[in-house]
Amino acid sequence: MSTIDWWVMSGFLGFIVVYGTWKSRKSKDLKEFLLAGKSTPWYMVTLSIMATQASAITFLSTPGQAFVDGMRFVQFYIGLPIAMIILSITAVPIYHKMNAFTAYEYLEKRFDLKNRALGSILFLIQRGLAAGFTILAPALILSVLLGWDLNATIIVIGVLVIIYTASGGTDAVNKTHILQMGVIFVGMIAAFFMIFKLLPADISVLDALHIAGKSGKLNAIDFSFDLGNKYTFWSGLIGGTFLALSYFGTDQSQVQRYLSGSSIAQSRTGLLMNGIVKIPMQFFILLIGAMVFVFYQFTEPPLYFNPVEEQHVHQSNYADKYNTLEENHNSLHQKKQHLLRSMLSANDTGQEAKLRSDQKKVLEIEDKMKDIRAEAKTLITKANPSSDGNDTNFIFLSFVTGFLPVGLIGLILAAILSASMSSTSAELNALASTTVVDIYKRMIKPDGDEKHYLFVSKATTVFWGFYAIGFALFANQMGTLIEAVNILGSLFYGTILGIFLLAFYFKKIQGTATFLAALIAEVAVLGFYLFTEIPYLWFNFIGCALVIILAVIFEKLVIKNLGLK
Amino acid sequence: MKMMNDLEEENNISGEEAPPILKSWPRFYILVAVNLIVLLVLFYTFTEVFK
């Protein structure tokens, strides 16, 4: 990495920390520290919600997914706008009117303390692990591709976030989110245009889209109802709605963003605008991945995008086999390049039969290349059994560092690290709020003064920051990073959402039935995850449905008969 | 739709603030829903055109 890139990246990150700390230095009490004094305008709420959801994993893993699997992942977000409307009508006014600091306060008001404790503890477990993962994921990839020290990268990212989050709380988080989203947008748009500039002169934007589409990479919509298929319109609509309802309605890291809105109208507008902007943004990021795929049709791609693992296999007993695979892969790549040009020419001149015949041959070669990559992955995992044989997360950054000009590399690295910091800061902020408001203030020390709680909130932010760093330092690699985070969320979100839906819409169901149903549902979801092949998005629906059905049964059949309350 | 209008009426009665960028909340909800439908149609067209 060049000196200019270092300056661009570290200059921006340093500025974020100083800006966040300086702009939010006046926090005097818990309301200012945890809710930014309830003074945030809607556009800041929108950007903050988006920045919280868009972690570095989004920008590293998503383009790689489009490269490998096409754009069908965009369907994951179909339920999001629906969830934004439902939450704007229901959750936002309820939380605002009761002047809540956290979502879990409502559970005590509606049910009892044990449900509040259960909701907040499920959140702390899930989000505490996810916060570590948010730091680990980009650090892992950056350390492999740029040769940075993994532990040093984790510690630097973590400490920078702790500094401004512990110092300024929600106000610092919201204000830095604006800058972070700014650099993320600029970095992604610049990368998108650079891809087209790097394509051969005779390949137009339309040609690039035809190549991606005819190679099966622009498969944005699939209406088939197939439980074995992770990303379809239906899984996005049903599972995605439940996941988004749970994430935005019950996860404190998001609830805190819109609770800081200056009124119900500002919070609602912030959420609804997210419902409008989020899907196009994800579509754009996936399109970048599809265009990186097109770029590699005219530039020889590595057989495996993780250079460290490639080095391992080259130095192992499998080197000869791997070299043969590389040769075959390259030869197929050359053949495919000729066919693609022939296919484009047939498309331009309207020769339908030749177009279909060329497309068929291209797809056949694509399948052969996939088989070779699969063989290569087998050799990689044989050479290094600790490798997960998955290079999806390395594709985009490998393109950035290998082909983009000096200065832009620094900017995109700043965008990726900003994304990591923006999610982590919101998570630490939310973990601190829940620990202080729902556990410490409610159950351990209810009679402290504002100064004391402010101090404890800052100390708790630092604690969770170091907890996340500690987890990141000791955690191992896990499959596709963005999926791992979503799987982790899906294991808990359904149950939490079920509790909240009972609270909002089932007025006759009481605390004990809800509590028992939630415990059983959580165990069942973990069991489904461990012992079945059900795609993870459905856990949100299953967990939520189980909580509701069991609570209704318990309330009607068991609690009343036994005279429990 | 009826539910949204009822809710809107309820909001007006309780003196709740109007949205900062559109005249009423039902209109805002419809805008978000229509935006989703338009996106789905565009994605479907995009998928089919370049297939």
mmCIF file with all atom_site columns, C-alpha atoms in Angstrom, chain A residues 42 78 81 85 89 97 209-210 213-214 218-221 223 233 263-265 268-269 272-273 276 279-280 283, chain B residues 3-4 7 11 16-21 25 28-29 31-33 35-36 39-40 43-44 46-47 49-51:
data_model
loop_
_atom_site.group_PDB
_atom_site.id
_atom_site.type_symbol
_atom_site.label_atom_id
_atom_site.label_alt_id
_atom_site.label_comp_id
_atom_site.label_asym_id
_atom_site.label_entity_id
_atom_site.label_seq_id
_atom_site.pdbx_PDB_ins_code
_atom_site.Cartn_x
_atom_site.Cartn_y
_atom_site.Cartn_z
_atom_site.occupancy
_atom_site.B_iso_or_equiv
_atom_site.pdbx_formal_charge
_atom_site.auth_seq_id
_atom_site.auth_comp_id
_atom_site.auth_asym_id
_atom_site.auth_atom_id
_atom_site.pdbx_PDB_model_num
ATOM 1  C CA . TRP A 1 42  ? -34.801 12.576  10.705  1.00 0.00 ? 42  TRP A CA 1
ATOM 2  C CA . ILE A 1 78  ? -37.529 -7.254  0.428   1.00 0.00 ? 78  ILE A CA 1
ATOM 3  C CA . PRO A 1 81  ? -39.701 -1.598  3.882   1.00 0.00 ? 81  PRO A CA 1
ATOM 4  C CA . ILE A 1 85  ? -44.047 0.768   7.968   1.00 0.00 ? 85  ILE A CA 1
ATOM 5  C CA . ILE A 1 89  ? -47.136 2.695   13.165  1.00 0.00 ? 89  ILE A CA 1
ATOM 6  C CA . LYS A 1 97  ? -44.529 8.088   24.603  1.00 0.00 ? 97  LYS A CA 1
ATOM 7  C CA . LEU A 1 209 ? -24.489 -6.010  -18.122 1.00 0.00 ? 209 LEU A CA 1
ATOM 8  C CA . HIS A 1 210 ? -25.195 -8.556  -20.882 1.00 0.00 ? 210 HIS A CA 1
ATOM 9  C CA . GLY A 1 213 ? -26.695 -11.382 -17.012 1.00 0.00 ? 213 GLY A CA 1
ATOM 10 C CA . LYS A 1 214 ? -25.964 -14.169 -19.467 1.00 0.00 ? 214 LYS A CA 1
ATOM 11 C CA . LEU A 1 218 ? -27.959 -10.578 -12.511 1.00 0.00 ? 218 LEU A CA 1
ATOM 12 C CA . ASN A 1 219 ? -30.533 -12.938 -11.003 1.00 0.00 ? 219 ASN A CA 1
ATOM 13 C CA . ALA A 1 220 ? -32.069 -10.286 -8.740  1.00 0.00 ? 220 ALA A CA 1
ATOM 14 C CA . ILE A 1 221 ? -35.525 -11.888 -8.485  1.00 0.00 ? 221 ILE A CA 1
ATOM 15 C CA . PHE A 1 223 ? -40.295 -16.169 -7.482  1.00 0.00 ? 223 PHE A CA 1
ATOM 16 C CA . PHE A 1 233 ? -38.749 -13.550 -3.183  1.00 0.00 ? 233 PHE A CA 1
ATOM 17 C CA . SER A 1 263 ? -40.042 13.639  18.027  1.00 0.00 ? 263 SER A CA 1
ATOM 18 C CA . ILE A 1 264 ? -42.186 10.724  16.907  1.00 0.00 ? 264 ILE A CA 1
ATOM 19 C CA . ALA A 1 265 ? -42.384 12.323  13.444  1.00 0.00 ? 265 ALA A CA 1
ATOM 20 C CA . ARG A 1 268 ? -40.713 7.674   11.970  1.00 0.00 ? 268 ARG A CA 1
ATOM 21 C CA . THR A 1 269 ? -39.418 9.603   8.983   1.00 0.00 ? 269 THR A CA 1
ATOM 22 C CA . LEU A 1 272 ? -39.342 5.144   6.588   1.00 0.00 ? 272 LEU A CA 1
ATOM 23 C CA . MET A 1 273 ? -36.569 6.790   4.567   1.00 0.00 ? 273 MET A CA 1
ATOM 24 C CA . ILE A 1 276 ? -36.910 3.641   0.697   1.00 0.00 ? 276 ILE A CA 1
ATOM 25 C CA . ILE A 1 279 ? -32.764 -1.841  -1.093  1.00 0.00 ? 279 ILE A CA 1
ATOM 26 C CA . PRO A 1 280 ? -31.311 0.356   -3.891  1.00 0.00 ? 280 PRO A CA 1
ATOM 27 C CA . PHE A 1 283 ? -28.611 -3.579  -5.140  1.00 0.00 ? 283 PHE A CA 1
ATOM 28 C CA . MET B 2 3   ? -56.562 1.108   9.094   1.00 0.00 ? 3   MET B CA 1
ATOM 29 C CA . MET B 2 4   ? -54.019 3.725   8.021   1.00 0.00 ? 4   MET B CA 1
ATOM 30 C CA . LEU B 2 7   ? -54.651 5.760   12.516  1.00 0.00 ? 7   LEU B CA 1
ATOM 31 C CA . ASN B 2 11  ? -52.986 10.923  15.274  1.00 0.00 ? 11  ASN B CA 1
ATOM 32 C CA . GLU B 2 16  ? -49.398 14.353  16.591  1.00 0.00 ? 16  GLU B CA 1
ATOM 33 C CA . GLU B 2 17  ? -46.894 16.048  14.336  1.00 0.00 ? 17  GLU B CA 1
ATOM 34 C CA . ALA B 2 18  ? -47.212 15.643  10.547  1.00 0.00 ? 18  ALA B CA 1
ATOM 35 C CA . PRO B 2 19  ? -44.254 14.123  8.688   1.00 0.00 ? 19  PRO B CA 1
ATOM 36 C CA . PRO B 2 20  ? -41.546 16.642  7.783   1.00 0.00 ? 20  PRO B CA 1
ATOM 37 C CA . ILE B 2 21  ? -41.508 15.795  4.074   1.00 0.00 ? 21  ILE B CA 1
ATOM 38 C CA . TRP B 2 25  ? -48.475 9.568   7.346   1.00 0.00 ? 25  TRP B CA 1
ATOM 39 C CA . PHE B 2 28  ? -45.737 8.338   3.430   1.00 0.00 ? 28  PHE B CA 1
ATOM 40 C CA . TYR B 2 29  ? -46.562 4.661   4.053   1.00 0.00 ? 29  TYR B CA 1
ATOM 41 C CA . LEU B 2 31  ? -44.859 5.961   -0.887  1.00 0.00 ? 31  LEU B CA 1
ATOM 42 C CA . VAL B 2 32  ? -42.660 3.368   0.847   1.00 0.00 ? 32  VAL B CA 1
ATOM 43 C CA . ALA B 2 33  ? -44.906 0.495   -0.342  1.00 0.00 ? 33  ALA B CA 1
ATOM 44 C CA . ASN B 2 35  ? -41.310 2.292   -3.942  1.00 0.00 ? 35  ASN B CA 1
ATOM 45 C CA . LEU B 2 36  ? -40.918 -1.389  -3.002  1.00 0.00 ? 36  LEU B CA 1
ATOM 46 C CA . LEU B 2 39  ? -38.170 -1.767  -7.267  1.00 0.00 ? 39  LEU B CA 1
ATOM 47 C CA . LEU B 2 40  ? -39.484 -5.328  -7.592  1.00 0.00 ? 40  LEU B CA 1
ATOM 48 C CA . PHE B 2 43  ? -35.482 -5.961  -10.616 1.00 0.00 ? 43  PHE B CA 1
ATOM 49 C CA . TYR B 2 44  ? -37.685 -8.441  -12.452 1.00 0.00 ? 44  TYR B CA 1
ATOM 50 C CA . PHE B 2 46  ? -33.502 -6.232  -15.092 1.00 0.00 ? 46  PHE B CA 1
ATOM 51 C CA . THR B 2 47  ? -33.234 -9.983  -14.462 1.00 0.00 ? 47  THR B CA 1
ATOM 52 C CA . VAL B 2 49  ? -33.671 -8.350  -19.987 1.00 0.00 ? 49  VAL B CA 1
ATOM 53 C CA . PHE B 2 50  ? -30.077 -9.431  -19.348 1.00 0.00 ? 50  PHE B CA 1
ATOM 54 C CA . LYS B 2 51  ? -30.791 -13.132 -18.780 1.00 0.00 ? 51  LYS B CA 1
#
